C-alpha cells in the first residue's frame, strides 16, 4: 500500500458529511414538461412521455459523488451516458411500481414523504447556503491556503519495503555496495504500489505521511538514505530525492474543494440556527434494549446447537 495519503487543500474538508446533507433521491426527479427546468438545459432522453434533462443526470451524478457540485459533466462523456442509463432504469422501475399500485401503500407514502423532505432540504441549501458562496469568499479561502503553503515544504522520496528487519538490513548492504536504489526497489520491495516505479513516492508534505515516515524524513537532506525503521506494513528504507517549498494549486484547481468546504460550513451554521430555534426531543431515554420496528421482516428460528465435538486425544 502506498503510504502517502492525498492532501486536502484546507486539511479539514468534510466531503462525506456534505454528501449526506446534499443527497437527493432519484424519485421525483424530472418532470413531464418539454420546457427546460434550468437555463441552457437540454433534453437527453424520453421515457414514454417524460423528458429527462441533462440537469437530471448531473444531479444524479452529484448525489452519487461522481462529480462535485460545481464541476462540469460533459454530455458526450462515458460517465454521463452511464448515469443517464441509471436514471432511465430508475424511471422505468418507478413507472412499473405505480402501475402495480405500490405507491399507494402506507410504507411507500412514508418513504416518498422522506424523499420529499430530503429534496426540500437540498433546495434550502441551494437557496440559502450556495447563494452566499461567491468569488470573493472562494478567493479569500484560497489566499489563506496559499499563505499556509508558503511555510510548508514538500519532500520527494523513494521507498523499499521489506517484510523483516533481516531483509531490510540486506537492502542496506546492497545500497552500501553501490546498487541503484531504483533497481533494488524493483527487485526487493514488497510495496506493489511503488516498486515498479523504483519506489517513487512522489512529492508529499510531512502532515500527509504516516507518523513513522514523517519522523524519519523530518530533518534529512536530499540525497540521504534513511532506515531501516518499522512501519505497519513492514520495515522501510527511504531515500530523500528532493526537498522544496510546497507548490499550491491554482485558484481554478482549488475551487471545487473550496466550494465544498464553504458549503459544509454554511450547512453546519444553518443547522445550528435551526436546532437553536426548534424544540427537539429525543425519546430514547437511555433505553439500551433493541427493538425492531413492526415492519421488519420476521427472523428465521435459530438453529439447534450442533453437538459438541470431542477434542482429539493428545499423543503420549
Coordinates of C-alpha atoms in Angstrom, one line a residue:
X1 CA 0.0 0.0 0.0
X2 CA 1.3 3.4 -0.9
X3 CA 1.9 5.2 2.5
X4 CA 1.3 8.7 1.0
X5 CA -2.3 9.9 1.6
X6 CA -3.9 12.6 -0.6
X7 CA -3.6 16.0 0.9
X8 CA -6.8 18.1 1.1
X9 CA -6.4 21.8 0.4
X10 CA -7.9 23.0 3.7
X11 CA -6.9 19.9 5.7
X12 CA -10.4 20.0 7.2
X13 CA -12.9 19.3 4.4
X14 CA -15.8 17.0 5.1
X15 CA -16.9 15.6 1.7
X16 CA -18.6 12.6 3.3
X17 CA -20.8 14.7 5.6
X18 CA -21.5 17.1 2.8
X19 CA -22.7 14.2 0.6
X20 CA -25.1 13.1 3.3
X21 CA -26.6 16.5 3.6
X22 CA -26.9 17.1 -0.1
X23 CA -28.1 13.6 -1.2
X24 CA -31.2 13.7 -3.2
X25 CA -33.2 10.6 -4.1
X26 CA -33.8 9.8 -7.7
X27 CA -37.5 9.5 -7.0
X28 CA -39.5 12.5 -8.1
X29 CA -36.8 14.0 -10.4
X30 CA -37.6 15.4 -13.7
X31 CA -41.0 16.3 -15.0
X32 CA -43.1 15.6 -18.0
X33 CA -42.8 19.2 -19.3
X34 CA -40.9 19.9 -22.5
X35 CA -39.7 23.2 -21.1
X36 CA -36.1 23.2 -19.8
X37 CA -36.1 23.3 -16.0
X38 CA -32.9 25.3 -16.0
X39 CA -31.5 27.9 -18.4
X40 CA -29.4 26.3 -21.1
X41 CA -30.7 22.8 -20.2
X42 CA -31.2 20.2 -22.9
X43 CA -33.3 17.1 -23.2
X44 CA -31.2 13.9 -23.4
X45 CA -33.8 11.2 -23.4
X46 CA -37.5 10.4 -23.1
X47 CA -39.2 7.6 -21.1
X48 CA -42.6 7.3 -22.6
X49 CA -43.9 10.8 -22.3
X50 CA -41.5 12.0 -19.7
X51 CA -38.4 14.1 -20.7
X52 CA -35.0 13.5 -19.0
X53 CA -32.9 16.6 -18.9
X54 CA -29.1 17.0 -18.7
X55 CA -29.6 18.6 -15.3
X56 CA -31.4 15.5 -14.0
X57 CA -28.4 13.4 -15.0
X58 CA -25.9 15.9 -13.5
X59 CA -27.9 15.9 -10.2
X60 CA -27.8 12.1 -10.0
X61 CA -24.0 12.1 -10.6
X62 CA -23.6 14.7 -7.9
X63 CA -25.8 12.7 -5.5
X64 CA -23.6 9.6 -6.1
X65 CA -20.4 11.6 -5.5
X66 CA -19.2 11.0 -9.1
X67 CA -18.7 14.7 -9.7
X68 CA -18.6 17.8 -7.5
X69 CA -21.5 20.3 -7.2
X70 CA -19.6 22.9 -9.2
X71 CA -17.9 20.6 -11.6
X72 CA -19.0 20.2 -15.3
X73 CA -20.3 16.9 -16.7
X74 CA -19.8 16.6 -20.5
X75 CA -23.0 15.1 -22.1
X76 CA -20.7 13.2 -24.6
X77 CA -18.7 11.5 -21.8
X78 CA -18.9 7.8 -20.9
X79 CA -19.8 8.9 -17.3
X80 CA -22.8 10.9 -18.5
X81 CA -24.1 8.1 -20.6
X82 CA -23.7 5.6 -17.7
X83 CA -25.6 7.8 -15.2
X84 CA -28.2 8.6 -17.9
X85 CA -28.8 4.8 -18.2
X86 CA -29.3 4.6 -14.4
X87 CA -31.8 7.5 -14.5
X88 CA -33.7 5.8 -17.3
X89 CA -33.7 2.5 -15.4
X90 CA -35.0 4.3 -12.2
X91 CA -37.8 5.9 -14.1
X92 CA -38.8 2.6 -15.7
X93 CA -38.8 0.9 -12.3
X94 CA -40.9 3.7 -10.8
X95 CA -43.4 3.6 -13.6
X96 CA -43.9 -0.2 -13.1
X97 CA -44.2 0.3 -9.4
X98 CA -47.0 2.9 -10.0
X99 CA -48.7 0.5 -12.5
X100 CA -48.8 -2.1 -9.8
X101 CA -50.2 0.3 -7.2
X102 CA -47.2 0.0 -4.9
X103 CA -47.1 3.8 -4.4
X104 CA -50.5 3.6 -2.6
X105 CA -49.2 1.6 0.4
X106 CA -48.6 3.3 3.8
X107 CA -44.9 2.3 3.7
X108 CA -44.5 3.9 0.2
X109 CA -46.1 7.1 1.3
X110 CA -43.8 7.3 4.3
X111 CA -40.7 6.8 2.0
X112 CA -42.0 9.3 -0.5
X113 CA -42.5 11.8 2.3
X114 CA -38.9 11.2 3.5
X115 CA -37.7 11.8 -0.1
X116 CA -39.7 15.0 -0.3
X117 CA -38.0 16.2 2.9
X118 CA -34.6 15.4 1.5
X119 CA -35.3 17.3 -1.7
X120 CA -36.7 20.3 0.2
X121 CA -33.6 20.3 2.4
X122 CA -31.4 20.2 -0.7
X123 CA -33.3 23.2 -2.2
X124 CA -32.9 25.1 1.1
X125 CA -29.1 24.5 0.9
X126 CA -29.1 25.6 -2.8
X127 CA -31.1 28.7 -2.0
X128 CA -29.6 29.8 1.4
X129 CA -26.1 28.3 1.6
X130 CA -25.0 28.2 -2.0
X131 CA -26.3 31.7 -2.6
X132 CA -23.8 33.0 -0.1
X133 CA -20.8 31.4 -1.9
X134 CA -19.3 33.9 -4.3
X135 CA -16.0 34.5 -6.0
X136 CA -14.9 36.8 -3.1
X137 CA -15.5 34.1 -0.5
X138 CA -13.6 31.5 -2.6
X139 CA -10.7 33.8 -3.2
X140 CA -10.4 34.7 0.5
X141 CA -10.0 31.0 1.4
X142 CA -7.6 30.4 -1.5
X143 CA -5.3 33.3 -0.4
X144 CA -5.2 31.8 3.1
X145 CA -4.2 28.4 1.8
X146 CA -1.5 29.9 -0.4
X147 CA -0.1 31.8 2.6
X148 CA 0.0 28.5 4.5
X149 CA 1.6 26.7 1.6
X150 CA 4.5 29.2 1.6
X151 CA 5.6 28.0 5.0
X152 CA 5.3 24.3 4.1
X153 CA 7.8 22.0 2.5
X154 CA 7.4 19.1 0.1
X155 CA 9.7 16.1 0.1
X156 CA 10.2 13.7 -2.7
X157 CA 11.3 10.2 -1.5
X158 CA 11.7 6.6 -2.6
X159 CA 10.7 3.5 -0.7
X160 CA 12.0 -0.1 -0.3
X161 CA 9.6 -2.0 2.0
X162 CA 10.7 -5.4 3.4
X163 CA 8.9 -8.0 5.4
X164 CA 11.6 -8.4 8.1
X165 CA 14.4 -6.5 9.7
X166 CA 16.9 -9.0 8.2
X167 CA 15.6 -8.4 4.7
X168 CA 15.8 -4.6 5.3
X169 CA 19.4 -4.9 6.5
X170 CA 20.3 -6.9 3.4
X171 CA 18.8 -4.0 1.3
X172 CA 21.1 -1.5 3.2
X173 CA 24.0 -3.8 2.4
X174 CA 23.2 -3.7 -1.3
X175 CA 22.9 0.0 -1.3
X176 CA 26.2 0.4 0.5
X177 CA 27.9 -1.6 -2.3
X178 CA 26.7 0.9 -4.8
X179 CA 23.4 -0.7 -6.1
X180 CA 20.9 1.7 -7.6
X181 CA 18.0 2.4 -5.2
X182 CA 15.5 2.2 -8.0
X183 CA 16.8 -1.2 -9.1
X184 CA 16.8 -2.6 -5.6
X185 CA 13.2 -1.3 -5.1
X186 CA 12.0 -3.1 -8.2
X187 CA 13.7 -6.4 -7.2
X188 CA 13.2 -6.4 -3.4
X189 CA 10.3 -4.1 -2.3
X190 CA 7.0 -5.7 -1.3
X191 CA 5.1 -2.4 -1.8
X192 CA 3.2 -3.2 -5.0
X193 CA 2.1 0.5 -5.4
X194 CA 5.6 1.8 -5.8
X195 CA 8.1 -1.0 -6.6
X196 CA 7.6 -0.8 -10.4
X197 CA 8.4 2.9 -10.4
X198 CA 11.6 2.4 -8.4
X199 CA 9.9 3.1 -5.1
X200 CA 8.9 6.6 -6.1
X201 CA 6.5 8.2 -3.5
X202 CA 6.4 11.5 -5.3
X203 CA 6.2 14.8 -3.5
X204 CA 4.4 15.0 -0.2
X205 CA 4.3 17.1 2.9
X206 CA 5.0 15.6 6.3
X207 CA 1.5 16.0 7.5
X208 CA 0.1 13.5 5.0
X209 CA 2.7 10.8 5.6
X210 CA 2.3 8.1 8.3
X211 CA 3.9 9.2 11.5
X212 CA 6.8 6.7 11.2
X213 CA 7.7 8.1 7.7
X214 CA 7.3 11.7 8.8
X215 CA 9.6 11.2 11.8
X216 CA 12.3 9.5 9.7
X217 CA 12.3 12.2 7.0
X218 CA 11.8 15.3 9.1
X219 CA 15.4 16.7 9.1
X220 CA 17.0 14.6 6.4
X221 CA 18.7 16.4 3.5
X222 CA 18.3 15.5 -0.2
X223 CA 20.5 12.5 -1.1
X224 CA 20.3 10.8 2.3
X225 CA 19.2 7.2 2.9
X226 CA 17.0 6.6 5.9
X227 CA 16.3 3.4 7.8
X228 CA 15.5 0.7 8.2
X229 CA 12.7 1.5 10.5
X230 CA 9.5 -0.4 11.4
X231 CA 6.1 0.6 10.0
X232 CA 2.7 -1.0 9.9
X233 CA 3.4 -2.6 6.5
X234 CA 6.9 -3.9 7.3
X235 CA 10.5 -2.5 7.5
X236 CA 11.1 0.6 5.4
X237 CA 14.2 2.1 3.8
X238 CA 13.8 5.6 2.3
X239 CA 15.9 7.8 0.1
X240 CA 15.3 11.6 0.1
X241 CA 15.3 12.7 -3.6
X242 CA 14.4 16.4 -3.2
X243 CA 13.0 19.0 -0.8
X244 CA 11.2 22.1 -2.0
X245 CA 8.7 24.7 -0.9
X246 CA 5.1 23.4 -1.5
X247 CA 3.6 24.4 -4.8
X248 CA 0.0 25.5 -4.2
X249 CA -2.7 24.6 -6.8
X250 CA -4.1 27.3 -9.0
X251 CA -7.4 29.0 -8.0
X252 CA -9.4 27.1 -10.6
X253 CA -7.8 23.8 -9.4
X254 CA -8.7 24.5 -5.8
X255 CA -12.2 26.0 -6.5
X256 CA -14.2 22.7 -6.2
X257 CA -12.7 21.8 -2.8
X258 CA -13.1 25.3 -1.5
X259 CA -16.8 25.4 -2.6
X260 CA -17.4 22.0 -0.9
X261 CA -15.7 23.4 2.3
X262 CA -17.8 26.6 2.2
X263 CA -21.0 24.6 1.6
X264 CA -20.3 22.4 4.5
X265 CA -19.6 25.3 6.8
X266 CA -22.8 27.0 5.6
X267 CA -24.9 23.9 6.2
X268 CA -23.3 23.5 9.7
X269 CA -24.2 27.1 10.7
X270 CA -27.7 26.8 9.2
X271 CA -28.4 23.6 11.2
X272 CA -27.1 25.2 14.4
X273 CA -29.5 28.1 13.9
X274 CA -32.5 25.7 13.2
X275 CA -31.7 23.5 16.2
X276 CA -31.4 26.6 18.4
X277 CA -34.9 27.7 17.3
X278 CA -36.7 24.3 17.2
X279 CA -38.0 22.1 20.0
X280 CA -36.3 18.8 19.5
X281 CA -36.9 15.9 22.0
X282 CA -35.1 12.6 21.7
X283 CA -37.3 9.9 23.2
X284 CA -34.8 7.1 23.7
X285 CA -34.4 7.9 27.4
X286 CA -31.2 5.9 27.7
X287 CA -33.0 2.7 26.8
X288 CA -30.4 0.3 25.5
X289 CA -32.8 -2.5 24.6
X290 CA -33.0 -3.2 20.9
X291 CA -36.5 -3.5 19.4
X292 CA -37.1 -3.7 15.7
X293 CA -40.0 -1.9 14.0
X294 CA -43.2 -3.8 13.3
X295 CA -42.4 -3.6 9.5
X296 CA -39.1 -5.5 9.9
X297 CA -39.1 -9.0 8.3
X298 CA -39.6 -11.9 10.6
X299 CA -36.4 -13.7 11.7
X300 CA -35.9 -17.3 10.9
X301 CA -35.9 -19.5 14.0
X302 CA -32.5 -20.1 15.5
X303 CA -30.9 -23.4 14.5
X304 CA -30.4 -26.0 17.2
X305 CA -26.9 -26.0 18.5
X306 CA -24.6 -28.7 17.0
X307 CA -23.5 -31.4 19.3
X308 CA -20.1 -30.8 20.8
X309 CA -17.2 -32.5 19.0
X310 CA -14.8 -34.3 21.4
X311 CA -11.3 -32.9 21.5
X312 CA -8.7 -35.1 19.8
X313 CA -6.6 -37.1 22.3
X314 CA -3.1 -35.9 22.8
X315 CA -0.3 -38.0 21.7
X316 CA 1.6 -39.6 24.5

